[in-house]
XYZ file of C-alpha atoms in Angstrom:
286
model
C -26.019 -11.898 -11.345
C -23.090 -10.048 -12.730
C -19.931 -11.983 -13.461
C -17.526 -12.282 -10.538
C -14.626 -9.875 -10.878
C -11.185 -11.239 -11.582
C -7.853 -9.790 -10.453
C -6.509 -7.261 -12.863
C -3.983 -9.425 -14.641
C -3.980 -10.073 -18.373
C -5.763 -6.790 -18.925
C -4.844 -6.551 -22.591
C -6.478 -9.906 -23.380
C -9.892 -8.399 -22.641
C -12.317 -6.666 -24.963
C -11.283 -3.062 -25.773
C -14.174 -1.439 -23.850
C -13.608 -3.443 -20.686
C -9.854 -3.125 -21.028
C -10.241 0.654 -21.073
C -12.369 0.543 -17.931
C -9.847 -1.646 -16.124
C -6.964 0.585 -17.181
C -8.956 3.568 -15.914
C -9.465 1.769 -12.583
C -5.779 0.921 -12.171
C -4.640 4.451 -12.996
C -7.505 5.800 -10.927
C -6.270 3.955 -7.841
C -2.751 5.214 -8.557
C -4.172 8.736 -8.764
C -6.056 8.299 -5.471
C -2.915 7.170 -3.639
C -0.854 9.950 -5.222
C -3.396 12.602 -4.209
C -3.635 11.246 -0.663
C 0.094 11.156 -0.023
C 1.586 13.710 -2.404
C -0.904 16.597 -2.325
C -0.242 18.465 0.950
C -2.525 21.134 2.373
C -0.069 23.856 1.424
C -0.118 22.781 -2.216
C -3.931 22.934 -2.282
C -3.756 26.469 -0.892
C -1.312 27.430 -3.639
C -3.565 26.150 -6.438
C -6.595 27.847 -4.863
C -8.419 24.739 -3.614
C -9.940 25.981 -0.341
C -9.824 22.684 1.551
C -8.260 23.633 4.873
C -10.743 26.236 6.124
C -14.201 26.497 7.642
C -15.499 29.140 5.259
C -15.875 28.819 1.512
C -17.679 26.456 -0.816
C -18.709 23.077 0.676
C -17.573 21.451 -2.573
C -13.941 22.315 -1.840
C -14.111 20.750 1.626
C -13.981 17.247 0.129
C -10.516 16.022 -0.785
C -9.803 15.547 -4.521
C -8.870 11.912 -3.811
C -12.423 11.269 -2.586
C -13.945 12.686 -5.772
C -11.635 10.506 -7.866
C -12.411 7.439 -5.744
C -16.143 7.913 -6.326
C -15.610 7.973 -10.095
C -13.371 4.910 -9.961
C -15.866 3.055 -7.757
C -18.790 3.680 -10.116
C -16.836 2.412 -13.122
C -15.187 -0.547 -11.403
C -17.880 -1.930 -9.089
C -20.800 -1.612 -11.491
C -18.718 -2.970 -14.373
C -17.612 -6.045 -12.461
C -20.583 -6.743 -10.214
C -23.620 -4.677 -11.175
C -25.955 -3.265 -8.553
C -27.350 -6.677 -7.504
C -23.972 -8.406 -7.526
C -22.427 -5.633 -5.447
C -24.971 -6.019 -2.644
C -24.550 -9.805 -2.770
C -20.798 -9.398 -2.401
C -21.233 -7.023 0.537
C -23.503 -9.462 2.347
C -21.392 -12.561 1.668
C -17.777 -11.348 1.641
C -17.648 -7.824 3.065
C -20.482 -7.633 5.540
C -18.433 -5.390 7.845
C -18.353 -2.832 5.034
C -22.033 -2.255 5.731
C -20.956 -0.854 9.106
C -18.883 1.817 7.370
C -21.726 2.491 4.955
C -24.216 2.934 7.797
C -21.741 5.170 9.650
C -21.365 7.289 6.515
C -25.127 7.654 6.067
C -25.656 8.454 9.754
C -22.893 11.070 9.789
C -24.187 12.583 6.549
C -27.701 12.935 7.979
C -26.397 14.308 11.282
C -24.216 16.963 9.672
C -26.874 17.919 7.129
C -29.883 18.088 9.446
C -28.014 19.923 12.204
C -26.566 22.425 9.695
C -23.018 21.801 10.859
C -19.715 22.244 9.081
C -17.441 19.323 8.349
C -19.398 17.378 5.734
C -16.202 16.951 3.731
C -14.484 15.311 6.685
C -17.287 12.748 6.843
C -16.782 11.758 3.205
C -12.992 11.740 3.440
C -13.020 9.622 6.603
C -15.662 7.035 5.698
C -16.435 7.028 1.969
C -12.828 6.938 0.800
C -11.880 4.090 3.153
C -14.969 2.090 2.162
C -14.336 2.511 -1.566
C -10.689 1.484 -1.353
C -11.651 -1.502 0.805
C -14.061 -2.705 -1.882
C -11.672 -2.180 -4.809
C -8.409 -3.510 -3.386
C -9.266 -7.255 -3.215
C -9.692 -7.317 -7.010
C -6.387 -5.650 -7.806
C -3.533 -7.856 -8.968
C -0.875 -9.050 -6.548
C 1.784 -7.317 -8.632
C -0.054 -4.003 -8.304
C -0.377 -4.447 -4.534
C 3.327 -5.270 -4.259
C 4.257 -2.132 -6.209
C 1.940 -0.072 -4.021
C 3.571 -1.504 -0.893
C 7.000 -0.543 -2.248
C 5.766 2.994 -2.913
C 4.432 3.322 0.634
C 7.708 2.139 2.167
C 9.680 4.695 0.141
C 7.129 7.408 0.880
C 7.539 7.005 4.632
C 11.321 6.930 4.319
C 11.360 10.181 2.322
C 8.696 11.754 4.543
C 10.596 10.919 7.742
C 13.949 12.113 6.371
C 12.298 15.315 5.180
C 10.802 15.912 8.643
C 14.143 15.503 10.380
C 15.843 17.879 7.932
C 13.055 20.446 8.368
C 13.532 20.367 12.120
C 17.324 20.677 11.869
C 17.290 23.415 9.208
C 14.209 25.194 10.646
C 12.630 25.369 7.184
C 9.239 24.064 6.035
C 8.728 23.040 2.412
C 4.934 22.908 2.841
C 4.178 25.002 5.950
C 0.933 24.311 7.773
C -1.817 26.841 7.094
C -5.297 27.765 8.283
C -7.802 29.803 6.309
C -5.083 30.302 3.714
C -2.648 31.866 6.178
C 0.605 30.138 7.267
C 0.610 28.906 10.865
C 3.470 29.721 13.220
C 4.592 26.221 14.201
C 8.035 24.846 14.941
C 7.029 21.263 14.158
C 7.910 19.598 10.862
C 5.246 19.304 8.160
C 7.053 17.172 5.536
C 5.017 15.925 2.556
C 1.591 15.780 4.213
C 1.616 19.429 5.215
C 0.476 19.147 8.832
C 2.339 17.831 11.911
C -0.594 15.910 13.364
C -1.462 14.134 10.096
C 2.163 13.147 9.729
C 2.388 11.938 13.319
C -0.777 9.844 13.072
C 0.240 8.133 9.829
C 3.849 7.635 10.893
C 2.806 6.072 14.201
C 0.340 3.799 12.408
C 3.054 2.749 9.964
C 5.417 1.828 12.812
C 2.749 -0.249 14.572
C 1.921 -2.013 11.282
C 5.586 -2.923 10.792
C 5.759 -4.296 14.331
C 2.576 -6.305 13.720
C 4.172 -8.107 10.764
C 3.559 -5.855 7.774
C 6.367 -5.139 5.344
C 7.351 -8.739 4.728
C 9.254 -7.622 1.632
C 11.638 -5.738 3.910
C 14.615 -7.558 5.387
C 15.098 -7.464 9.139
C 17.809 -4.818 8.956
C 15.798 -2.587 6.625
C 12.735 -2.878 8.846
C 14.842 -2.045 11.902
C 16.294 1.056 10.213
C 12.872 2.122 8.977
C 11.286 1.856 12.442
C 14.145 3.791 14.002
C 13.861 6.510 11.343
C 10.094 6.787 11.841
C 10.484 7.090 15.624
C 12.906 9.977 15.115
C 10.454 11.585 12.699
C 7.666 11.278 15.279
C 9.663 13.549 17.563
C 10.057 16.045 14.714
C 6.292 16.008 14.091
C 5.527 16.507 17.772
C 2.148 14.781 17.907
C 1.969 13.901 21.594
C -0.885 11.416 21.370
C 0.711 9.623 18.430
C 4.094 9.586 20.176
C 2.727 8.165 23.440
C 0.573 5.562 21.647
C 3.306 4.508 19.259
C 6.052 4.312 21.870
C 3.660 2.403 24.124
C 3.062 -0.194 21.393
C 6.789 -0.387 20.651
C 7.544 -0.850 24.355
C 5.051 -3.692 24.741
C 6.368 -5.377 21.590
C 10.008 -5.110 22.682
C 9.275 -6.325 26.213
C 7.554 -9.397 24.805
C 10.482 -10.066 22.469
C 13.039 -9.661 25.277
C 10.979 -11.934 27.526
C 10.823 -14.602 24.815
C 14.587 -14.301 24.349
C 15.142 -14.662 28.093
C 12.991 -17.797 28.032
C 15.248 -19.351 25.398
C 13.160 -18.571 22.327
C 14.548 -17.053 19.147
C 14.632 -13.285 18.673
C 16.096 -11.225 15.861
C 19.282 -9.294 16.532
C 17.707 -6.086 15.175
C 14.896 -6.359 17.724
C 17.330 -6.747 20.596
C 19.411 -3.797 19.347
C 16.274 -1.651 19.095
C 15.320 -2.653 22.639
C 18.776 -1.678 23.910
C 18.641 1.681 22.116
C 15.172 2.548 23.381
C 15.633 1.257 26.928
C 16.885 4.646 28.266
C 13.902 6.389 26.660
C 11.544 3.903 28.289
C 13.119 4.433 31.703
C 12.890 8.226 31.353
C 9.290 7.944 30.172
C 8.305 5.832 33.176
C 10.273 7.674 35.871
C 10.245 11.199 34.448
């Protein structure tokens, strides 16, 4: 069985060949995250990568981050586990990953045999998530902390950009379809499409409420949630807005109830509840 992988610390104490592979993996993951969050649809249209259309080459319908993740996965997983060790790890430590793998294979066969479009979406939705899930446990804690910091700053910049786009009525990366700009009053920010922005922003808010972002102080987390909620309005994704505000409402009601029962509650949570109370009343009665 292949040697169990170790977290990527002390990289330069390893043999040159393995050190090069680990450095490639670290920078590969950085490249994957950068492509996912910093390569909007509009930018791909500008460079001629026909990703956001039905027609064209099937090769261009898979996101560049997915191609890079496949290369990183081959180098990293086979180097650290080998084919036999990888399956052993899946069965013992990541058995739920087999669900994603089976979903990927089923979707691939369905799309291929029925001659449908959207094969790239299948790979981007399932393969990329599975690969990152397998790689991340073996990354160093320092790398994960730096990645968390990047994500916090990304959502701050993305939300501020969305609000400015709505106020100034100007889109840096306007949404497009089949290479043509779409007439849309909603903000597009860094991700290039209102609905993608709304889905990720809403997910980020729910994650913060669920306890993520422990590096953030209470005041910073409060300001970040408030900023993201304002950005959700700029993005205009109705499903994301309703779902996110529903989760926020349930969370705040539980916190207020605990406070009323004599339990501790943070001041920022109570302030957020007071600020959003009128919105909740309008949402219920209006």
